[in-house]
Coordinates of C-alpha atoms and ligand atoms in Angstrom, one line a residue:
M199 CA 0.0 0.0 0.0
K200 CA 1.3 3.6 -0.8
T201 CA 2.3 5.7 2.1
P202 CA -0.8 7.5 3.6
V203 CA -1.1 11.3 3.3
K204 CA -1.0 12.5 7.0
V205 CA -3.3 15.2 8.1
G206 CA -3.0 17.3 11.3
L207 CA -6.3 18.8 12.5
I208 CA -6.5 21.9 14.5
G209 CA -10.0 22.0 16.1
L210 CA -12.4 19.1 17.0
G211 CA -15.6 20.9 17.0
T212 CA -18.6 20.2 14.7
V213 CA -16.5 20.3 11.5
G214 CA -13.4 18.6 12.9
Q215 CA -15.4 15.6 14.2
G216 CA -17.2 15.5 10.8
V217 CA -13.9 15.2 9.0
I218 CA -12.7 12.4 11.2
R219 CA -16.0 10.5 10.6
L220 CA -16.0 11.1 6.8
L221 CA -12.3 10.1 6.4
K222 CA -13.0 6.9 8.4
D223 CA -16.4 6.0 6.8
N224 CA -15.3 6.7 3.3
A225 CA -11.7 5.6 3.6
D226 CA -12.0 3.2 0.6
A227 CA -13.7 5.6 -1.7
I228 CA -11.3 8.4 -0.8
S229 CA -8.1 6.2 -1.1
A230 CA -9.4 4.8 -4.5
R231 CA -9.8 8.5 -5.8
L232 CA -6.4 9.6 -4.4
G233 CA -4.4 6.5 -5.1
R234 CA -3.3 6.5 -1.4
P235 CA -4.8 6.7 2.0
L236 CA -5.6 10.0 3.6
V237 CA -5.6 9.8 7.3
V238 CA -5.7 12.2 10.4
T239 CA -2.6 11.4 12.4
M240 CA -2.6 14.3 14.9
A241 CA -5.4 16.6 16.2
A242 CA -5.4 19.6 18.6
A243 CA -8.4 20.6 20.7
R244 CA -8.6 23.0 23.6
D245 CA -10.5 20.7 25.8
L246 CA -9.4 17.0 25.3
N247 CA -11.8 15.6 27.9
R248 CA -14.9 16.6 26.0
A249 CA -17.0 13.7 24.6
R250 CA -16.7 13.6 20.8
D251 CA -18.9 11.9 18.2
C252 CA -16.1 10.4 16.2
D253 CA -13.5 7.6 16.6
L254 CA -10.2 9.2 17.7
D255 CA -8.3 5.9 17.7
G256 CA -4.8 6.2 16.1
I257 CA -4.9 10.1 16.4
A258 CA -2.2 11.7 18.5
L259 CA -4.2 14.3 20.6
T260 CA -2.7 17.4 22.0
S261 CA -4.0 20.7 23.4
D262 CA -1.1 22.5 21.8
A263 CA -2.4 23.7 18.3
Q264 CA 1.1 25.2 17.4
A265 CA 2.5 21.7 17.9
V266 CA 0.2 20.5 15.0
A267 CA 0.8 23.6 12.8
S268 CA 4.6 23.2 13.0
S269 CA 4.8 19.4 13.0
P270 CA 7.3 17.9 10.6
D271 CA 5.1 14.8 10.7
V272 CA 2.1 16.1 8.9
D273 CA 1.6 16.6 5.2
I274 CA -1.3 18.9 5.4
V275 CA -2.7 21.1 8.2
A276 CA -6.5 21.4 8.5
E277 CA -7.4 24.6 10.5
L278 CA -11.0 24.2 11.8
I279 CA -11.1 26.6 14.8
G280 CA -12.5 29.7 13.2
G281 CA -11.8 33.3 14.0
T282 CA -8.9 35.4 13.1
E283 CA -6.4 34.7 16.1
P284 CA -4.9 32.3 16.8
A285 CA -5.9 30.9 13.4
L286 CA -3.8 33.4 11.5
S287 CA -0.7 32.5 13.5
L288 CA -1.2 28.8 13.2
V289 CA -2.0 29.0 9.5
S290 CA 1.0 31.1 8.9
A291 CA 3.3 28.8 10.9
A292 CA 2.3 25.9 8.7
L293 CA 2.7 27.9 5.5
A294 CA 6.1 29.2 6.7
R295 CA 7.2 25.6 6.8
G296 CA 5.7 24.9 3.3
T297 CA 3.0 22.9 4.7
P298 CA -0.3 23.2 2.8
V299 CA -3.3 24.3 4.7
V300 CA -7.0 23.5 4.4
T301 CA -9.3 25.9 6.1
A302 CA -13.1 26.4 6.8
N303 CA -12.4 29.8 8.2
K304 CA -14.2 32.5 6.3
A305 CA -13.6 35.2 8.8
L306 CA -9.8 34.6 8.7
L307 CA -9.9 34.7 4.8
A308 CA -12.3 37.6 4.6
L309 CA -10.3 39.7 7.0
D310 CA -6.8 38.5 6.6
G311 CA -6.9 36.4 3.4
N312 CA -4.6 38.8 1.4
T313 CA -1.9 38.1 4.1
V314 CA -2.6 34.3 4.2
F315 CA -2.2 34.0 0.4
E316 CA 0.8 36.2 0.4
R317 CA 2.3 33.8 3.1
A318 CA 1.1 30.8 1.0
R319 CA 3.0 32.1 -2.0
A320 CA 6.1 32.8 0.1
G321 CA 6.0 29.2 1.5
N322 CA 5.2 27.8 -1.8
A323 CA 2.2 26.0 -0.2
A324 CA -1.4 25.7 -1.2
V325 CA -4.5 27.0 0.8
G326 CA -7.7 25.1 0.3
F327 CA -10.9 26.9 1.4
E328 CA -13.9 25.2 -0.2
A329 CA -15.4 24.8 3.2
A330 CA -15.4 28.4 4.0
V331 CA -18.3 29.2 1.7
A332 CA -21.6 27.5 1.6
G333 CA -20.8 24.4 3.6
G334 CA -21.0 21.2 1.4
I335 CA -21.6 23.1 -1.9
P336 CA -18.5 23.0 -4.1
V337 CA -18.9 26.6 -5.1
I338 CA -15.3 27.7 -4.9
K339 CA -14.3 25.0 -7.3
V340 CA -17.1 25.9 -9.7
V341 CA -16.4 29.7 -9.8
R342 CA -12.5 29.4 -9.7
E343 CA -12.1 26.5 -12.0
G344 CA -15.3 25.5 -13.7
L345 CA -16.0 28.9 -14.9
A346 CA -12.4 30.1 -15.6
G347 CA -13.3 30.8 -19.3
N348 CA -16.0 33.4 -18.2
R349 CA -16.3 37.0 -17.3
I350 CA -18.5 36.6 -14.2
D351 CA -20.8 39.5 -13.6
Q352 CA -22.9 38.3 -10.7
V353 CA -22.7 35.9 -7.7
A354 CA -25.8 35.9 -5.5
G355 CA -27.5 33.7 -3.1
I356 CA -28.4 32.4 0.3
I357 CA -25.0 31.9 2.0
N358 CA -26.0 31.7 5.7
G359 CA -27.7 28.5 6.7
T360 CA -28.7 29.8 10.1
C361 CA -30.5 32.9 8.8
N362 CA -32.3 30.7 6.2
Y363 CA -33.3 28.2 8.9
I364 CA -34.7 31.0 11.1
L365 CA -36.7 32.8 8.3
T366 CA -38.0 29.3 7.2
Q367 CA -39.1 28.3 10.7
M368 CA -40.7 31.8 11.3
R369 CA -42.8 31.5 8.1
D370 CA -43.7 27.8 8.1
Q371 CA -43.9 26.9 11.7
G372 CA -44.8 30.3 13.2
Q373 CA -41.8 29.9 15.4
S374 CA -40.3 32.9 17.3
F375 CA -37.0 34.4 16.1
T376 CA -35.4 33.3 19.4
D377 CA -36.7 29.8 19.3
A378 CA -35.6 29.3 15.7
L379 CA -32.1 30.6 16.6
A380 CA -31.7 28.3 19.6
E381 CA -32.8 25.3 17.4
A382 CA -30.1 26.3 14.8
Q383 CA -27.6 26.4 17.5
R384 CA -28.5 23.1 18.8
L385 CA -28.2 21.6 15.4
G386 CA -24.7 22.9 15.0
Y387 CA -25.4 25.4 12.1
A388 CA -24.7 28.6 14.0
E389 CA -21.3 30.3 14.5
A390 CA -19.6 30.2 17.9
D391 CA -21.0 33.7 18.3
P392 CA -24.5 33.5 16.6
T393 CA -24.6 37.2 16.2
F394 CA -22.2 36.7 13.3
D395 CA -25.0 34.7 11.5
I396 CA -28.0 37.0 12.5
E397 CA -26.3 40.2 11.9
G398 CA -25.2 39.2 8.5
I399 CA -21.4 39.1 9.2
D400 CA -20.9 35.5 8.4
A401 CA -22.6 36.0 5.0
A402 CA -20.5 39.1 4.4
H403 CA -17.3 37.0 5.0
K404 CA -18.4 34.5 2.5
L405 CA -19.5 37.2 0.0
T406 CA -16.1 38.7 0.3
I407 CA -14.4 35.4 -0.8
L408 CA -16.8 34.8 -3.6
A409 CA -16.4 38.3 -5.0
S410 CA -12.7 38.0 -4.9
I411 CA -12.6 34.7 -6.9
A412 CA -15.5 35.9 -9.2
F413 CA -14.1 39.2 -10.2
G414 CA -10.3 38.8 -9.5
M415 CA -10.2 41.4 -6.8
P416 CA -8.3 41.3 -3.5
L417 CA -10.4 40.3 -0.5
S418 CA -12.2 43.4 0.6
F419 CA -14.4 42.7 3.6
D420 CA -14.8 46.5 4.6
A421 CA -16.4 47.2 1.2
V422 CA -19.4 45.0 2.0
S423 CA -22.6 46.7 3.1
V424 CA -24.1 44.4 5.9
Q425 CA -27.6 43.9 7.2
G426 CA -28.8 41.0 9.2
I427 CA -32.2 39.6 9.8
T428 CA -32.9 40.9 13.4
A429 CA -35.2 43.6 12.0
V430 CA -37.3 41.2 9.9
S431 CA -40.7 40.8 11.6
A432 CA -43.1 38.0 11.5
Q433 CA -45.6 40.5 10.0
D434 CA -43.2 41.3 7.1
I435 CA -42.9 37.7 6.3
R436 CA -46.7 37.4 6.2
V437 CA -47.3 40.6 4.2
A438 CA -44.5 39.8 1.6
E439 CA -46.2 36.4 1.2
A440 CA -49.5 38.0 0.5
L441 CA -47.8 40.0 -2.2
G442 CA -46.3 36.9 -3.8
Y443 CA -42.8 37.1 -2.3
R444 CA -40.5 35.3 0.2
I445 CA -38.0 37.0 2.4
K446 CA -34.5 35.5 2.1
H447 CA -31.3 36.8 3.5
L448 CA -29.0 37.1 0.5
G449 CA -25.4 38.0 -0.4
I450 CA -25.2 39.8 -3.7
A451 CA -22.0 40.7 -5.6
K452 CA -22.6 42.4 -8.9
R453 CA -20.1 43.9 -11.5
S454 CA -21.1 46.4 -14.0
G455 CA -19.4 49.4 -15.7
G456 CA -16.1 48.6 -14.0
K457 CA -17.7 48.9 -10.5
V458 CA -18.8 46.3 -8.1
E459 CA -21.7 46.1 -5.5
L460 CA -21.2 44.1 -2.5
R461 CA -24.2 43.7 -0.3
V462 CA -25.7 41.4 2.3
H463 CA -29.3 42.0 3.5
P464 CA -32.8 40.6 3.7
T465 CA -34.4 40.4 0.4
L466 CA -37.9 39.9 -1.0
V467 CA -37.7 37.3 -3.8
P468 CA -40.6 36.5 -6.0
E469 CA -42.2 33.2 -4.7
Q470 CA -41.7 31.5 -8.1
H471 CA -37.9 32.1 -8.2
L472 CA -35.5 29.4 -7.4
L473 CA -34.1 31.1 -4.3
A474 CA -37.6 31.5 -2.8
K475 CA -37.8 27.6 -2.8
V476 CA -34.4 27.1 -0.9
D477 CA -35.6 26.4 2.7
G478 CA -34.1 25.4 6.1
V479 CA -30.4 25.2 6.4
L480 CA -29.9 24.8 2.7
N481 CA -27.9 27.4 0.7
S482 CA -28.0 28.3 -2.9
V483 CA -25.6 30.4 -5.0
L484 CA -26.5 31.7 -8.5
I485 CA -23.6 32.7 -10.7
H486 CA -23.8 34.5 -13.9
G487 CA -21.0 34.0 -16.5
N488 CA -21.0 35.7 -19.9
G489 CA -20.3 32.3 -21.6
S490 CA -22.0 29.9 -19.2
G491 CA -25.1 31.9 -18.7
P492 CA -26.8 31.4 -15.3
I493 CA -25.6 28.5 -13.1
G494 CA -27.3 27.5 -9.8
L495 CA -25.8 25.5 -7.0
Y496 CA -27.9 24.2 -4.2
G497 CA -27.2 22.1 -1.0
A498 CA -26.4 22.0 2.7
G499 CA -24.8 25.3 3.7
A500 CA -23.9 24.3 7.3
G501 CA -23.4 21.4 9.6
G502 CA -20.6 19.1 10.4
D503 CA -20.9 16.4 7.8
A504 CA -21.6 18.8 4.8
T505 CA -18.8 21.2 5.7
A506 CA -16.5 18.1 6.2
S507 CA -17.3 17.0 2.7
A508 CA -15.8 20.3 1.4
V509 CA -12.8 20.0 3.8
V510 CA -12.0 16.4 2.6
A511 CA -12.4 17.5 -1.1
D512 CA -9.7 20.1 -0.5
L513 CA -7.5 17.6 1.3
V514 CA -7.8 15.3 -1.6
D515 CA -6.9 18.0 -4.1
I516 CA -3.9 19.2 -2.2
A517 CA -2.8 15.6 -1.5
R518 CA -2.7 15.0 -5.3
G519 CA -0.5 18.0 -5.9
L520 CA 2.0 17.3 -3.0
G521 CA 5.3 17.8 -4.4
G522 CA 4.0 20.1 -7.1
D523 CA 4.8 23.8 -7.0
A524 CA 2.9 27.0 -7.4
G525 CA 3.4 27.0 -11.2
T526 CA 1.2 23.9 -11.6
R527 CA -1.4 24.7 -9.0
V528 CA -4.7 26.5 -9.5
P529 CA -3.9 30.1 -8.1
D530 CA -5.5 30.4 -4.6
L531 CA -7.9 33.0 -5.8
G532 CA -8.2 31.6 -9.3
F533 CA -6.3 34.6 -10.9
A534 CA -2.6 35.0 -11.3
P535 CA -1.6 37.1 -8.3
A536 CA -0.3 39.9 -10.4
S537 CA -3.6 40.3 -12.1
L538 CA -5.6 40.8 -9.0
T539 CA -7.1 44.3 -9.3
A540 CA -8.9 46.3 -6.5
L541 CA -12.2 47.4 -8.2
P542 CA -14.1 50.5 -7.1
V543 CA -17.2 49.6 -5.1
L544 CA -20.4 51.4 -5.6
P545 CA -21.6 53.1 -2.3
L546 CA -24.9 51.6 -1.1
A547 CA -26.7 54.8 -1.5
E548 CA -26.0 54.7 -5.3
T549 CA -27.0 51.1 -5.7
E550 CA -30.5 50.6 -7.4
S551 CA -33.1 48.1 -6.5
A552 CA -36.9 47.7 -6.0
F553 CA -38.1 48.1 -2.5
Y554 CA -40.8 46.7 -0.3
L555 CA -42.2 49.2 2.2
R556 CA -44.7 48.6 5.0
L557 CA -46.4 51.2 7.1
R558 CA -49.0 51.5 9.7
V559 CA -51.4 54.4 8.9
A560 CA -54.6 55.9 10.4
D561 CA -57.6 54.5 8.6
E562 CA -58.9 57.7 7.0
P563 CA -59.5 59.3 3.6
G564 CA -56.6 60.6 1.6
V565 CA -54.0 58.3 3.1
L566 CA -53.0 56.5 -0.2
K567 CA -53.1 59.7 -2.1
G568 CA -50.7 61.3 0.4
I569 CA -48.2 58.4 0.0
T570 CA -48.4 57.9 -3.7
S571 CA -48.0 61.6 -4.5
I572 CA -44.7 61.5 -2.6
F573 CA -43.5 58.7 -5.0
A574 CA -44.8 60.5 -8.0
E575 CA -42.9 63.6 -7.1
L576 CA -39.7 61.5 -6.7
D577 CA -40.3 59.7 -10.0
I578 CA -40.6 56.4 -8.4
S579 CA -43.3 54.1 -9.7
I580 CA -45.3 51.7 -7.6
E581 CA -45.3 48.2 -8.9
A582 CA -47.8 46.8 -6.4
I583 CA -49.7 48.1 -3.4
Q584 CA -52.0 46.5 -0.9
Q585 CA -54.0 48.0 1.9
R586 CA -55.2 45.8 4.8
E587 CA -58.3 47.0 6.6
P588 CA -57.9 47.0 10.3
P589 CA -59.7 44.2 12.3
R590 CA -61.7 46.8 14.2
A591 CA -62.7 50.3 12.9
S592 CA -60.8 52.1 15.6
D593 CA -57.5 50.3 14.7
D594 CA -54.8 51.4 12.2
A595 CA -54.6 50.0 8.7
T596 CA -51.5 48.5 7.1
V597 CA -50.3 49.6 3.6
A598 CA -47.5 47.6 1.9
L599 CA -46.1 48.4 -1.5
I600 CA -43.3 47.4 -3.9
T601 CA -41.6 50.2 -5.7
S602 CA -39.8 50.1 -9.1
E603 CA -36.1 50.1 -9.2
A604 CA -34.7 53.3 -7.7
S605 CA -31.4 54.3 -5.9
E606 CA -31.2 53.7 -2.2
Q607 CA -30.9 57.5 -1.9
R608 CA -34.2 58.3 -3.6
I609 CA -36.1 55.7 -1.6
H610 CA -34.5 57.0 1.5
E611 CA -35.9 60.5 0.7
A612 CA -39.3 59.0 0.0
V613 CA -39.3 57.2 3.3
Q614 CA -38.3 60.2 5.2
R615 CA -41.2 62.3 3.6
I616 CA -43.8 59.5 4.2
E617 CA -42.7 59.1 7.8
A618 CA -43.3 62.8 8.4
L619 CA -47.0 62.6 7.2
P620 CA -49.4 63.2 9.9
F621 CA -51.4 59.9 9.6
V622 CA -48.2 57.6 9.6
R623 CA -48.1 55.8 13.0
E624 CA -44.5 54.4 13.1
Q625 CA -41.2 54.0 11.2
L626 CA -41.6 52.2 7.9
S627 CA -40.3 48.8 7.4
R628 CA -38.0 48.8 4.4
I629 CA -36.6 45.7 2.6
R630 CA -35.0 45.5 -0.8
V631 CA -36.5 43.4 -3.6
E632 CA -34.5 41.4 -6.2
H633 CA -36.3 40.0 -9.3
F634 CA -33.1 38.6 -10.9
N635 CA -34.4 39.4 -14.3
Ligands
HSE138 N1 -23.0 29.6 10.7 C1 -22.8 29.2 9.3 C2 -24.2 29.2 8.6 C3 -22.1 27.9 9.2 O1 -25.2 29.2 9.3 O2 -24.2 29.2 7.4 C4 -21.6 27.6 7.8 O3 -20.6 28.6 7.4

């Protein structure tokens, strides 16, 4: 039998345990593909006494992560702890020795990826990061390699499983936001700090990586406009549904006219659109290439086993190339490093989209006229409008509408003027709408 490829794991959490399970359960299939066995020989975890749902036999365990990162006895280091430090130091230590690294760490790549890839080049070692975006969906490979012949102008989709799970549970089960989040945590979908999920930061990390490999730009997390799902109410979900839409949390990276838009926010999607049908922890990424046309990927976006599938795919890829050099490898970000170009990012205020607005108003004559005339003055047309009569005559009415495409700036002005009208009872609820035409 050929010598096994030895993997050192840093982190024995949900994903680390999944990797050990998958490598053991599928050992034959993996070794048949690779031509030699792939085994975890060493693993580091903070708490070695915790019970784990995998077989740790044959693995040298340590609480010293540096010992794994710097070990001369491992061929590939898999960093599965998340966060920027100590992950950056550990990954850097491995790369400095020329040891390739596989990471599921989107925060590390979004924030410090330019440094990581520079260090990878200096150490002539590969960095695999399929698991950092959309769990088990091989989106990095598709964009970076499968679509290498295209000019990509859009990558958009549902890239946070926890948000999608929460929004689905709220709509289908009438579950509260808090209960749905607790369930997502219990199922191992949420980040260690779940505010990263619900505030949109995790999706922004992933969008940063996608934009970089799609458009050939350095990783630019600070350029992403980020909004989470904490302000999405059960009422918005119901009203959107009555208008024929679903509310999804999307990451959108668009390129046009030499500029890019990078944004993460709740979005109304027409109910017949593909993305509207992606429920639970599932993710979906739509990519538009000028040669390929639209491509849609769909699958489990979080969870130990799905993410482990992506980690193992990277381990196999890297193991195949061990002994190769940078000249024969796919460049980390899919573009020759010298070709990476910072692209101007359109400020959110200048981006255009349709909007959903919902407001509570006094039930009296002239209300709709007052609202619609503001839109007319600002040259924004209304695509759909719905007024709900109050259950009792003394209650307020609800008005919901969908605008035509307009800049954020113009919508903002309309909202401010509407909120100042005497019959408007509270701040408007405002969510972007994407039709993906
Ligand atoms: N917390 C992430 C999610 C895990 O919910 O999508 C996968 O990156």
